Amino acid sequence: MLPVFVVDHYEGFEAVLPFIDLTDGELDDYLRANVEALRAAAGFHDFEIAFVGHGIPGAAIGRRALGSGRYVAKIHGSDLEYAIRPQERYRELAREGLEAAHAVVGPSVEALERCAGLVPEMRDLARVVPPGVDVAAFRPRARVEALREVASLLDDDPDAVRGRPASLDAEVERALRARDDKAIAALFDTYDEDVPEPDAPARLRRLADRDVLIVGYLGKLIPQKGAELLLEAQPALRRDTAALVVGFGSDRDWLAALTIALRQADRAAALEWLRDVGGLPVDPSAAPGPTADRVDVTFTGLLDHRYAPGALAAMDVQVVPSILKEAFGMVAAEGAASGALPMVARHSGLAEVADALETDVGRPGLFSFEPGEGAVRRLAEGIDHLLSLPDGERDELRRAVSSFVATHWTWERTAADLLAAAQPVR
């Protein structure tokens, strides 16, 4: 059994359950096994202090295995929203672990404040430590060069043959026409989501051969991440663009259905069905009815850190449209390091990422949009504003956001801040 915060497909486990669905006995067994493992590791290593992950279960495991003050606890965000907030037993477990930590670090002020609202005992221990970007890998480069480099690397990836074949798009279209939600859902089990799609190299080369602005998304394809907002906004943009969607997840075939629906004459009816039956959080009235040639979407499947830097560098604008709260927005930092101009939902830790970049370039509101009702229209307006800037100004902004990340959000800076948080209190 694998306990998780957000349920998805995990190969090799008989049961994948949200933490909130564990019985008390299952939770006790899970904690006991981890305490024994950490205690054994601590006995083997001559350690000074440990770093434990998540407000639950890592902090409580640290206290039970190592004792008070022997660990630094790291808040992520999913621990807060998917376990600690919904259930009192996890608030008690978080209190047990966090109040006894040497320090409690989190990626943003907002994430730590959310945590303190649930576990006030940790407030005085809080330290902001933003995550770091591998700035040697994530760096600006020319769009065509980046796309062709990623395509060439993917040519040699033996795992891609297990990925989602392009032929499934025809199956999706038939199921959409028949309003057969079960047929769309069943497609996900016919391929491996954790690899690039076999047609990705050819698709990226086609993009490289075109003189077109690219608006992209990189992340999981699940409802919480909001990738559908980009697809809904893309045909409403004033300038011709190509949408590049990099990622994997259980919504992959539903997003393919959305792409097809946006091209259809009965667009509104299809979108209503995707919302009401398919569960895709789309807004049928959000954008004007597009013509088929305005819906231009390229999917790649999962591109790990061998490929992601090039994919991000190829994006003129990177959309980070998460619907639920984020502790920081690491992918936005990686995109900015690569020179992609960010357009992020202005909430939670994402707002702090936007604020930092907007303050650095002296342009409040430039890299963010307000979430909630009407978000598709506001997202489109934000993208349009960035793309309407003169080429020279956009290039200057690309260099500026990349330089900011290379100065403030690096692995070296994160390591130094973590070590500082672990120092004895003087």
GROMACS .gro file of N, CA, C and O in nm, residues 190-285:
model
  384
  190THR      N    1  -0.397   0.207  -2.174
  190THR     CA    2  -0.340   0.138  -2.290
  190THR      C    3  -0.198   0.180  -2.323
  190THR      O    4  -0.139   0.129  -2.418
  191TYR      N    5  -0.142   0.275  -2.245
  191TYR     CA    6  -0.005   0.320  -2.272
  191TYR      C    7   0.062   0.359  -2.141
  191TYR      O    8  -0.002   0.367  -2.035
  192ASP      N    9   0.192   0.383  -2.148
  192ASP     CA   10   0.270   0.421  -2.031
  192ASP      C   11   0.276   0.574  -2.025
  192ASP      O   12   0.330   0.638  -2.116
  193GLU      N   13   0.221   0.632  -1.920
  193GLU     CA   14   0.217   0.778  -1.909
  193GLU      C   15   0.352   0.838  -1.868
  193GLU      O   16   0.375   0.958  -1.885
  194ASP      N   17   0.442   0.754  -1.814
  194ASP     CA   18   0.565   0.804  -1.753
  194ASP      C   19   0.681   0.813  -1.851
  194ASP      O   20   0.798   0.810  -1.810
  195VAL      N   21   0.654   0.823  -1.979
  195VAL     CA   22   0.758   0.831  -2.081
  195VAL      C   23   0.716   0.934  -2.186
  195VAL      O   24   0.600   0.973  -2.194
  196PRO      N   25   0.811   0.978  -2.270
  196PRO     CA   26   0.772   1.067  -2.380
  196PRO      C   27   0.681   0.994  -2.478
  196PRO      O   28   0.681   0.871  -2.488
  197GLU      N   29   0.602   1.071  -2.551
  197GLU     CA   30   0.518   1.011  -2.654
  197GLU      C   31   0.603   0.982  -2.778
  197GLU      O   32   0.692   1.061  -2.812
  198PRO      N   33   0.581   0.870  -2.845
  198PRO     CA   34   0.669   0.831  -2.956
  198PRO      C   35   0.672   0.931  -3.071
  198PRO      O   36   0.771   0.938  -3.144
  199ASP      N   37   0.566   1.010  -3.088
  199ASP     CA   38   0.562   1.107  -3.197
  199ASP      C   39   0.619   1.243  -3.157
  199ASP      O   40   0.622   1.335  -3.239
  200ALA      N   41   0.666   1.256  -3.033
  200ALA     CA   42   0.715   1.386  -2.986
  200ALA      C   43   0.830   1.441  -3.071
  200ALA      O   44   0.829   1.562  -3.101
  201PRO      N   45   0.930   1.361  -3.112
  201PRO     CA   46   1.038   1.421  -3.193
  201PRO      C   47   0.988   1.485  -3.322
  201PRO      O   48   1.029   1.597  -3.356
  202ALA      N   49   0.900   1.416  -3.392
  202ALA     CA   50   0.847   1.472  -3.518
  202ALA      C   51   0.765   1.597  -3.491
  202ALA      O   52   0.771   1.695  -3.567
  203ARG      N   53   0.687   1.597  -3.384
  203ARG     CA   54   0.604   1.713  -3.353
  203ARG      C   55   0.691   1.835  -3.321
  203ARG      O   56   0.663   1.947  -3.364
  204LEU      N   57   0.799   1.812  -3.244
  204LEU     CA   58   0.886   1.924  -3.208
  204LEU      C   59   0.962   1.976  -3.330
  204LEU      O   60   0.985   2.097  -3.342
  205ARG      N   61   0.999   1.887  -3.422
  205ARG     CA   62   1.067   1.934  -3.544
  205ARG      C   63   0.971   2.017  -3.630
  205ARG      O   64   1.013   2.114  -3.693
  206ARG      N   65   0.844   1.977  -3.633
  206ARG     CA   66   0.747   2.057  -3.709
  206ARG      C   67   0.734   2.197  -3.647
  206ARG      O   68   0.723   2.297  -3.719
  207LEU      N   69   0.735   2.204  -3.514
  207LEU     CA   70   0.731   2.334  -3.450
  207LEU      C   71   0.856   2.417  -3.484
  207LEU      O   72   0.847   2.537  -3.509
  208ALA      N   73   0.971   2.350  -3.485
  208ALA     CA   74   1.097   2.421  -3.513
  208ALA      C   75   1.099   2.477  -3.654
  208ALA      O   76   1.164   2.579  -3.680
  209ASP      N   77   1.029   2.412  -3.745
  209ASP     CA   78   1.029   2.456  -3.886
  209ASP      C   79   0.932   2.570  -3.912
  209ASP      O   80   0.926   2.620  -4.025
  210ARG      N   81   0.856   2.609  -3.810
  210ARG     CA   82   0.757   2.715  -3.828
  210ARG      C   83   0.801   2.842  -3.754
  210ARG      O   84   0.862   2.834  -3.648
  211ASP      N   85   0.769   2.955  -3.811
  211ASP     CA   86   0.796   3.083  -3.746
  211ASP      C   87   0.672   3.122  -3.667
  211ASP      O   88   0.587   3.199  -3.713
  212VAL      N   89   0.660   3.067  -3.546
  212VAL     CA   90   0.539   3.088  -3.468
  212VAL      C   91   0.578   3.106  -3.322
  212VAL      O   92   0.673   3.044  -3.272
  213LEU      N   93   0.506   3.192  -3.253
  213LEU     CA   94   0.526   3.212  -3.110
  213LEU      C   95   0.470   3.091  -3.035
  213LEU      O   96   0.365   3.038  -3.070
  214ILE      N   97   0.540   3.050  -2.930
  214ILE     CA   98   0.501   2.931  -2.855
  214ILE      C   99   0.460   2.971  -2.714
  214ILE      O  100   0.536   3.037  -2.642
  215VAL      N  101   0.339   2.933  -2.677
  215VAL     CA  102   0.290   2.949  -2.540
  215VAL      C  103   0.280   2.809  -2.482
  215VAL      O  104   0.212   2.722  -2.539
  216GLY      N  105   0.350   2.784  -2.370
  216GLY     CA  106   0.363   2.646  -2.324
  216GLY      C  107   0.318   2.623  -2.181
  216GLY      O  108   0.295   2.715  -2.102
  217TYR      N  109   0.306   2.493  -2.151
  217TYR     CA  110   0.273   2.444  -2.017
  217TYR      C  111   0.362   2.324  -1.991
  217TYR      O  112   0.380   2.239  -2.079
  218LEU      N  113   0.418   2.315  -1.871
  218LEU     CA  114   0.494   2.197  -1.830
  218LEU      C  115   0.450   2.159  -1.691
  218LEU      O  116   0.458   2.239  -1.598
  219GLY      N  117   0.400   2.036  -1.676
  219GLY     CA  118   0.354   1.991  -1.545
  219GLY      C  119   0.264   1.870  -1.558
  219GLY      O  120   0.247   1.813  -1.666
  220LYS      N  121   0.204   1.833  -1.447
  220LYS     CA  122   0.114   1.718  -1.449
  220LYS      C  123  -0.018   1.757  -1.514
  220LYS      O  124  -0.066   1.869  -1.500
  221LEU      N  125  -0.074   1.660  -1.583
  221LEU     CA  126  -0.203   1.680  -1.651
  221LEU      C  127  -0.313   1.622  -1.563
  221LEU      O  128  -0.368   1.515  -1.588
  222ILE      N  129  -0.340   1.697  -1.456
  222ILE     CA  130  -0.445   1.660  -1.361
  222ILE      C  131  -0.527   1.786  -1.333
  222ILE      O  132  -0.480   1.898  -1.355
  223PRO      N  133  -0.651   1.770  -1.285
  223PRO     CA  134  -0.739   1.888  -1.270
  223PRO      C  135  -0.680   1.999  -1.184
  223PRO      O  136  -0.703   2.117  -1.211
  224GLN      N  137  -0.602   1.962  -1.081
  224GLN     CA  138  -0.551   2.064  -0.990
  224GLN      C  139  -0.455   2.161  -1.056
  224GLN      O  140  -0.434   2.273  -1.006
  225LYS      N  141  -0.393   2.122  -1.167
  225LYS     CA  142  -0.288   2.204  -1.228
  225LYS      C  143  -0.339   2.300  -1.336
  225LYS      O  144  -0.267   2.389  -1.379
  226GLY      N  145  -0.462   2.280  -1.385
  226GLY     CA  146  -0.525   2.380  -1.468
  226GLY      C  147  -0.476   2.391  -1.611
  226GLY      O  148  -0.492   2.496  -1.674
  227ALA      N  149  -0.418   2.284  -1.669
  227ALA     CA  150  -0.368   2.292  -1.806
  227ALA      C  151  -0.478   2.328  -1.905
  227ALA      O  152  -0.452   2.390  -2.010
  228GLU      N  153  -0.602   2.293  -1.873
  228GLU     CA  154  -0.712   2.323  -1.965
  228GLU      C  155  -0.730   2.475  -1.984
  228GLU      O  156  -0.781   2.518  -2.088
  229LEU      N  157  -0.688   2.556  -1.887
  229LEU     CA  158  -0.700   2.701  -1.902
  229LEU      C  159  -0.619   2.751  -2.020
  229LEU      O  160  -0.663   2.839  -2.094
  230LEU      N  161  -0.498   2.697  -2.038
  230LEU     CA  162  -0.417   2.736  -2.154
  230LEU      C  163  -0.485   2.697  -2.283
  230LEU      O  164  -0.491   2.777  -2.379
  231LEU      N  165  -0.539   2.576  -2.291
  231LEU     CA  166  -0.602   2.531  -2.415
  231LEU      C  167  -0.725   2.615  -2.447
  231LEU      O  168  -0.752   2.645  -2.564
  232GLU      N  169  -0.801   2.655  -2.345
  232GLU     CA  170  -0.918   2.740  -2.368
  232GLU      C  171  -0.877   2.880  -2.411
  232GLU      O  172  -0.945   2.943  -2.493
  233ALA      N  173  -0.767   2.929  -2.357
  233ALA     CA  174  -0.724   3.066  -2.388
  233ALA      C  175  -0.656   3.076  -2.523
  233ALA      O  176  -0.665   3.180  -2.590
  234GLN      N  177  -0.589   2.971  -2.567
  234GLN     CA  178  -0.504   2.979  -2.686
  234GLN      C  179  -0.577   3.024  -2.813
  234GLN      O  180  -0.530   3.114  -2.883
  235PRO      N  181  -0.695   2.971  -2.843
  235PRO     CA  182  -0.763   3.018  -2.965
  235PRO      C  183  -0.817   3.160  -2.955
  235PRO      O  184  -0.853   3.219  -3.057
  236ALA      N  185  -0.822   3.217  -2.834
  236ALA     CA  186  -0.872   3.353  -2.817
  236ALA      C  187  -0.762   3.457  -2.827
  236ALA      O  188  -0.791   3.577  -2.823
  237LEU      N  189  -0.636   3.414  -2.839
  237LEU     CA  190  -0.525   3.509  -2.844
  237LEU      C  191  -0.529   3.589  -2.974
  237LEU      O  192  -0.566   3.538  -3.080
  238ARG      N  193  -0.487   3.714  -2.965
  238ARG     CA  194  -0.490   3.801  -3.082
  238ARG      C  195  -0.383   3.761  -3.185
  238ARG      O  196  -0.405   3.774  -3.305
  239ARG      N  197  -0.270   3.713  -3.138
  239ARG     CA  198  -0.163   3.672  -3.229
  239ARG      C  199  -0.168   3.521  -3.250
  239ARG      O  200  -0.204   3.445  -3.159
  240ASP      N  201  -0.128   3.478  -3.368
  240ASP     CA  202  -0.121   3.334  -3.394
  240ASP      C  203  -0.010   3.275  -3.307
  240ASP      O  204   0.102   3.325  -3.303
  241THR      N  205  -0.044   3.168  -3.238
  241THR     CA  206   0.052   3.100  -3.151
  241THR      C  207   0.035   2.950  -3.164
  241THR      O  208  -0.066   2.900  -3.215
  242ALA      N  209   0.135   2.878  -3.116
  242ALA     CA  210   0.125   2.734  -3.099
  242ALA      C  211   0.132   2.705  -2.950
  242ALA      O  212   0.216   2.761  -2.879
  243ALA      N  213   0.044   2.619  -2.901
  243ALA     CA  214   0.047   2.576  -2.762
  243ALA      C  215   0.130   2.449  -2.752
  243ALA      O  216   0.107   2.354  -2.826
  244LEU      N  217   0.226   2.448  -2.661
  244LEU     CA  218   0.311   2.332  -2.637
  244LEU      C  219   0.281   2.280  -2.498
  244LEU      O  220   0.305   2.349  -2.399
  245VAL      N  221   0.227   2.158  -2.489
  245VAL     CA  222   0.186   2.101  -2.362
  245VAL      C  223   0.277   1.983  -2.330
  245VAL      O  224   0.275   1.880  -2.397
  246VAL      N  225   0.359   2.002  -2.227
  246VAL     CA  226   0.457   1.901  -2.185
  246VAL      C  227   0.413   1.845  -2.051
  246VAL      O  228   0.400   1.920  -1.953
  247GLY      N  229   0.386   1.715  -2.045
  247GLY     CA  230   0.347   1.659  -1.917
  247GLY      C  231   0.275   1.526  -1.930
  247GLY      O  232   0.254   1.475  -2.040
  248PHE      N  233   0.238   1.473  -1.817
  248PHE     CA  234   0.173   1.343  -1.810
  248PHE      C  235   0.070   1.347  -1.699
  248PHE      O  236   0.075   1.433  -1.610
  249GLY      N  237  -0.024   1.255  -1.705
  249GLY     CA  238  -0.126   1.249  -1.601
  249GLY      C  239  -0.257   1.198  -1.655
  249GLY      O  240  -0.275   1.179  -1.776
  250SER      N  241  -0.349   1.177  -1.564
  250SER     CA  242  -0.475   1.110  -1.598
  250SER      C  243  -0.567   1.193  -1.685
  250SER      O  244  -0.665   1.141  -1.738
  251ASP      N  245  -0.539   1.322  -1.703
  251ASP     CA  246  -0.622   1.406  -1.790
  251ASP      C  247  -0.572   1.411  -1.934
  251ASP      O  248  -0.631   1.484  -2.016
  252ARG      N  249  -0.468   1.335  -1.968
  252ARG     CA  250  -0.410   1.348  -2.102
  252ARG      C  251  -0.513   1.330  -2.213
  252ARG      O  252  -0.521   1.412  -2.308
  253ASP      N  253  -0.593   1.224  -2.206
  253ASP     CA  254  -0.690   1.200  -2.314
  253ASP      C  255  -0.807   1.297  -2.307
  253ASP      O  256  -0.865   1.331  -2.411
  254TRP      N  257  -0.841   1.343  -2.187
  254TRP     CA  258  -0.946   1.444  -2.175
  254TRP      C  259  -0.900   1.577  -2.234
  254TRP      O  260  -0.980   1.650  -2.295
  255LEU      N  261  -0.773   1.609  -2.219
  255LEU     CA  262  -0.721   1.732  -2.281
  255LEU      C  263  -0.716   1.719  -2.432
  255LEU      O  264  -0.736   1.817  -2.505
  256ALA      N  265  -0.688   1.597  -2.481
  256ALA     CA  266  -0.696   1.574  -2.626
  256ALA      C  267  -0.840   1.597  -2.673
  256ALA      O  268  -0.864   1.657  -2.779
  257ALA      N  269  -0.936   1.550  -2.593
  257ALA     CA  270  -1.077   1.571  -2.628
  257ALA      C  271  -1.112   1.719  -2.627
  257ALA      O  272  -1.187   1.767  -2.713
  258LEU      N  273  -1.056   1.793  -2.532
  258LEU     CA  274  -1.080   1.937  -2.528
  258LEU      C  275  -1.025   2.005  -2.652
  258LEU      O  276  -1.090   2.092  -2.712
  259THR      N  277  -0.905   1.966  -2.693
  259THR     CA  278  -0.845   2.023  -2.814
  259THR      C  279  -0.934   1.999  -2.935
  259THR      O  280  -0.955   2.088  -3.018
  260ILE      N  281  -0.986   1.878  -2.946
  260ILE     CA  282  -1.075   1.843  -3.058
  260ILE      C  283  -1.205   1.922  -3.048
  260ILE      O  284  -1.257   1.975  -3.147
  261ALA      N  285  -1.260   1.932  -2.926
  261ALA     CA  286  -1.387   2.002  -2.907
  261ALA      C  287  -1.375   2.149  -2.947
  261ALA      O  288  -1.469   2.207  -3.004
  262LEU      N  289  -1.261   2.211  -2.919
  262LEU     CA  290  -1.243   2.352  -2.953
  262LEU      C  291  -1.244   2.376  -3.103
  262LEU      O  292  -1.265   2.490  -3.148
  263ARG      N  293  -1.223   2.271  -3.181
  263ARG     CA  294  -1.223   2.284  -3.328
  263ARG      C  295  -1.359   2.255  -3.389
  263ARG      O  296  -1.376   2.269  -3.509
  264GLN      N  297  -1.454   2.212  -3.308
  264GLN     CA  298  -1.581   2.165  -3.363
  264GLN      C  299  -1.684   2.276  -3.372
  264GLN      O  300  -1.681   2.374  -3.297
  265ALA      N  301  -1.777   2.258  -3.463
  265ALA     CA  302  -1.885   2.355  -3.479
  265ALA      C  303  -1.974   2.358  -3.355
  265ALA      O  304  -2.026   2.464  -3.317
  266ASP      N  305  -1.993   2.240  -3.292
  266ASP     CA  306  -2.078   2.236  -3.171
  266ASP      C  307  -1.992   2.249  -3.046
  266ASP      O  308  -2.013   2.182  -2.946
  267ARG      N  309  -1.898   2.340  -3.053
  267ARG     CA  310  -1.800   2.359  -2.946
  267ARG      C  311  -1.866   2.372  -2.809
  267ARG      O  312  -1.827   2.305  -2.713
  268ALA      N  313  -1.966   2.457  -2.795
  268ALA     CA  314  -2.027   2.481  -2.664
  268ALA      C  315  -2.086   2.353  -2.606
  268ALA      O  316  -2.067   2.323  -2.488
  269ALA      N  317  -2.156   2.276  -2.689
  269ALA     CA  318  -2.217   2.153  -2.640
  269ALA      C  319  -2.111   2.051  -2.599
  269ALA      O  320  -2.124   1.982  -2.498
  270ALA      N  321  -2.004   2.042  -2.679
  270ALA     CA  322  -1.897   1.948  -2.647
  270ALA      C  323  -1.827   1.987  -2.517
  270ALA      O  324  -1.795   1.901  -2.434
  271LEU      N  325  -1.804   2.117  -2.499
  271LEU     CA  326  -1.738   2.162  -2.377
  271LEU      C  327  -1.827   2.140  -2.255
  271LEU      O  328  -1.778   2.104  -2.147
  272GLU      N  329  -1.956   2.160  -2.271
  272GLU     CA  330  -2.047   2.134  -2.159
  272GLU      C  331  -2.043   1.986  -2.120
  272GLU      O  332  -2.045   1.952  -2.001
  273TRP      N  333  -2.036   1.898  -2.219
  273TRP     CA  334  -2.028   1.755  -2.189
  273TRP      C  335  -1.896   1.722  -2.119
  273TRP      O  336  -1.895   1.645  -2.022
  274LEU      N  337  -1.786   1.780  -2.167
  274LEU     CA  338  -1.656   1.755  -2.102
  274LEU      C  339  -1.657   1.803  -1.958
  274LEU      O  340  -1.595   1.741  -1.871
  275ARG      N  341  -1.728   1.911  -1.932
  275ARG     CA  342  -1.738   1.962  -1.795
  275ARG      C  343  -1.830   1.877  -1.709
  275ARG      O  344  -1.793   1.837  -1.597
  276ASP      N  345  -1.949   1.848  -1.760
  276ASP     CA  346  -2.051   1.785  -1.677
  276ASP      C  347  -2.033   1.635  -1.663
  276ASP      O  348  -2.063   1.579  -1.557
  277VAL      N  349  -1.985   1.570  -1.767
  277VAL     CA  350  -1.970   1.424  -1.764
  277VAL      C  351  -1.824   1.384  -1.747
  277VAL      O  352  -1.791   1.296  -1.667
  278GLY      N  353  -1.735   1.449  -1.820
  278GLY     CA  354  -1.594   1.415  -1.810
  278GLY      C  355  -1.524   1.472  -1.689
  278GLY      O  356  -1.415   1.427  -1.653
  279GLY      N  357  -1.585   1.571  -1.624
  279GLY     CA  358  -1.524   1.628  -1.505
  279GLY      C  359  -1.411   1.725  -1.533
  279GLY      O  360  -1.338   1.764  -1.442
  280LEU      N  361  -1.393   1.767  -1.659
  280LEU     CA  362  -1.288   1.863  -1.693
  280LEU      C  363  -1.338   2.003  -1.658
  280LEU      O  364  -1.443   2.045  -1.707
  281PRO      N  365  -1.266   2.079  -1.575
  281PRO     CA  366  -1.317   2.209  -1.529
  281PRO      C  367  -1.303   2.319  -1.633
  281PRO      O  368  -1.221   2.410  -1.620
  282VAL      N  369  -1.382   2.310  -1.738
  282VAL     CA  370  -1.376   2.408  -1.845
  282VAL      C  371  -1.495   2.501  -1.837
  282VAL      O  372  -1.596   2.472  -1.772
  283ASP      N  373  -1.484   2.615  -1.906
  283ASP     CA  374  -1.591   2.715  -1.910
  283ASP      C  375  -1.638   2.732  -2.054
  283ASP      O  376  -1.570   2.795  -2.133
  284PRO      N  377  -1.752   2.673  -2.091
  284PRO     CA  378  -1.796   2.679  -2.230
  284PRO      C  379  -1.816   2.819  -2.284
  284PRO      O  380  -1.810   2.842  -2.406
  285SER      N  381  -1.837   2.916  -2.196
  285SER     CA  382  -1.862   3.053  -2.242
  285SER      C  383  -1.741   3.144  -2.230
  285SER      O  384  -1.751   3.264  -2.250
   0.00000   0.00000   0.00000
